[in-house]
Amino acid sequence: MRSKGKGFEFVYVENDGVVRELDEEERAYLSENFYPTDGNRPYIKTRYRQLTPDGKISGFIRRVRVPKRIEIKEG
């Protein structure tokens, strides 16, 4: 995994596996407080290759959980 580095704590994995920085709206969304039972809370992946419940690779992930070999693209 990579070091903490600069930037927001989370990034986004696209359906094609590309990892990108978040835009301002996404950052604001992830900065909100959510209750564990809130159905509107974001899905946060714990591993890069982890699939969502509907079988896709896309989703938010902590920057430090992205493998070093994967480039993080600018938004």
CSV table of C-alpha atoms in Angstrom, one decimal:
chain,number,residue,atom,x,y,z
A,1,MET,CA,0.0,0.0,0.0
A,2,ARG,CA,1.0,3.6,-0.3
A,3,SER,CA,1.9,6.2,2.3
A,4,LYS,CA,-0.7,8.8,3.4
A,5,GLY,CA,0.6,11.4,1.0
A,6,LYS,CA,-1.1,14.6,0.0
A,7,GLY,CA,-4.7,15.1,-0.9
A,8,PHE,CA,-8.1,14.1,0.5
A,9,GLU,CA,-8.3,10.9,2.5
A,10,PHE,CA,-10.5,9.2,-0.1
A,11,VAL,CA,-10.2,8.6,-3.9
A,12,TYR,CA,-12.6,7.0,-6.4
A,13,VAL,CA,-12.1,3.7,-8.4
A,14,GLU,CA,-14.0,3.9,-11.7
A,15,ASN,CA,-15.6,0.8,-13.4
A,16,ASP,CA,-12.5,0.4,-15.6
A,17,GLY,CA,-10.2,0.3,-12.5
A,18,VAL,CA,-8.8,3.8,-13.0
A,19,VAL,CA,-8.4,5.7,-9.7
A,20,ARG,CA,-9.1,9.4,-9.6
A,21,GLU,CA,-9.1,12.3,-7.2
A,22,LEU,CA,-12.6,13.4,-5.9
A,23,ASP,CA,-14.3,16.6,-7.0
A,24,GLU,CA,-15.6,19.1,-4.4
A,25,GLU,CA,-19.1,17.6,-4.3
A,26,GLU,CA,-17.8,14.1,-3.6
A,27,ARG,CA,-15.5,15.5,-0.9
A,28,ALA,CA,-18.4,17.3,0.8
A,29,TYR,CA,-20.5,14.1,0.7
A,30,LEU,CA,-17.8,12.0,2.3
A,31,SER,CA,-17.2,14.7,5.0
A,32,GLU,CA,-20.8,14.4,6.2
A,33,ASN,CA,-21.6,12.4,9.3
A,34,PHE,CA,-23.7,9.3,8.7
A,35,TYR,CA,-25.4,6.9,11.0
A,36,PRO,CA,-24.5,3.2,10.5
A,37,THR,CA,-28.1,2.4,9.6
A,38,ASP,CA,-28.4,5.3,7.1
A,39,GLY,CA,-29.1,3.9,3.7
A,40,ASN,CA,-27.7,7.0,2.0
A,41,ARG,CA,-24.2,6.6,3.5
A,42,PRO,CA,-21.4,6.0,1.0
A,43,TYR,CA,-20.0,2.6,0.2
A,44,ILE,CA,-16.3,2.5,1.2
A,45,LYS,CA,-14.2,-0.3,-0.3
A,46,THR,CA,-11.6,-1.8,2.0
A,47,ARG,CA,-9.4,-3.2,-0.8
A,48,TYR,CA,-8.8,-2.0,-4.4
A,49,ARG,CA,-10.0,-5.3,-6.0
A,50,GLN,CA,-13.1,-5.5,-3.7
A,51,LEU,CA,-16.3,-5.6,-5.7
A,52,THR,CA,-19.5,-3.8,-4.7
A,53,PRO,CA,-22.6,-5.8,-3.8
A,54,ASP,CA,-23.7,-5.5,-7.5
A,55,GLY,CA,-20.4,-6.9,-8.7
A,56,LYS,CA,-18.6,-3.7,-9.9
A,57,ILE,CA,-15.1,-2.6,-8.9
A,58,SER,CA,-16.1,1.1,-8.7
A,59,GLY,CA,-16.4,2.9,-5.4
A,60,PHE,CA,-14.8,5.2,-2.8
A,61,ILE,CA,-11.6,3.9,-1.1
A,62,ARG,CA,-9.1,5.3,1.3
A,63,ARG,CA,-6.0,6.7,-0.6
A,64,VAL,CA,-3.7,4.6,1.5
A,65,ARG,CA,-5.5,1.4,0.5
A,66,VAL,CA,-4.7,2.0,-3.3
A,67,PRO,CA,-1.7,-0.2,-4.4
A,68,LYS,CA,1.5,1.8,-5.1
A,69,ARG,CA,1.5,0.5,-8.7
A,70,ILE,CA,-1.9,2.2,-9.4
A,71,GLU,CA,-1.7,5.9,-10.5
A,72,ILE,CA,-4.2,8.3,-9.0
A,73,LYS,CA,-5.4,10.6,-11.7
A,74,GLU,CA,-6.4,14.2,-11.2
A,75,GLY,CA,-10.1,14.8,-11.2
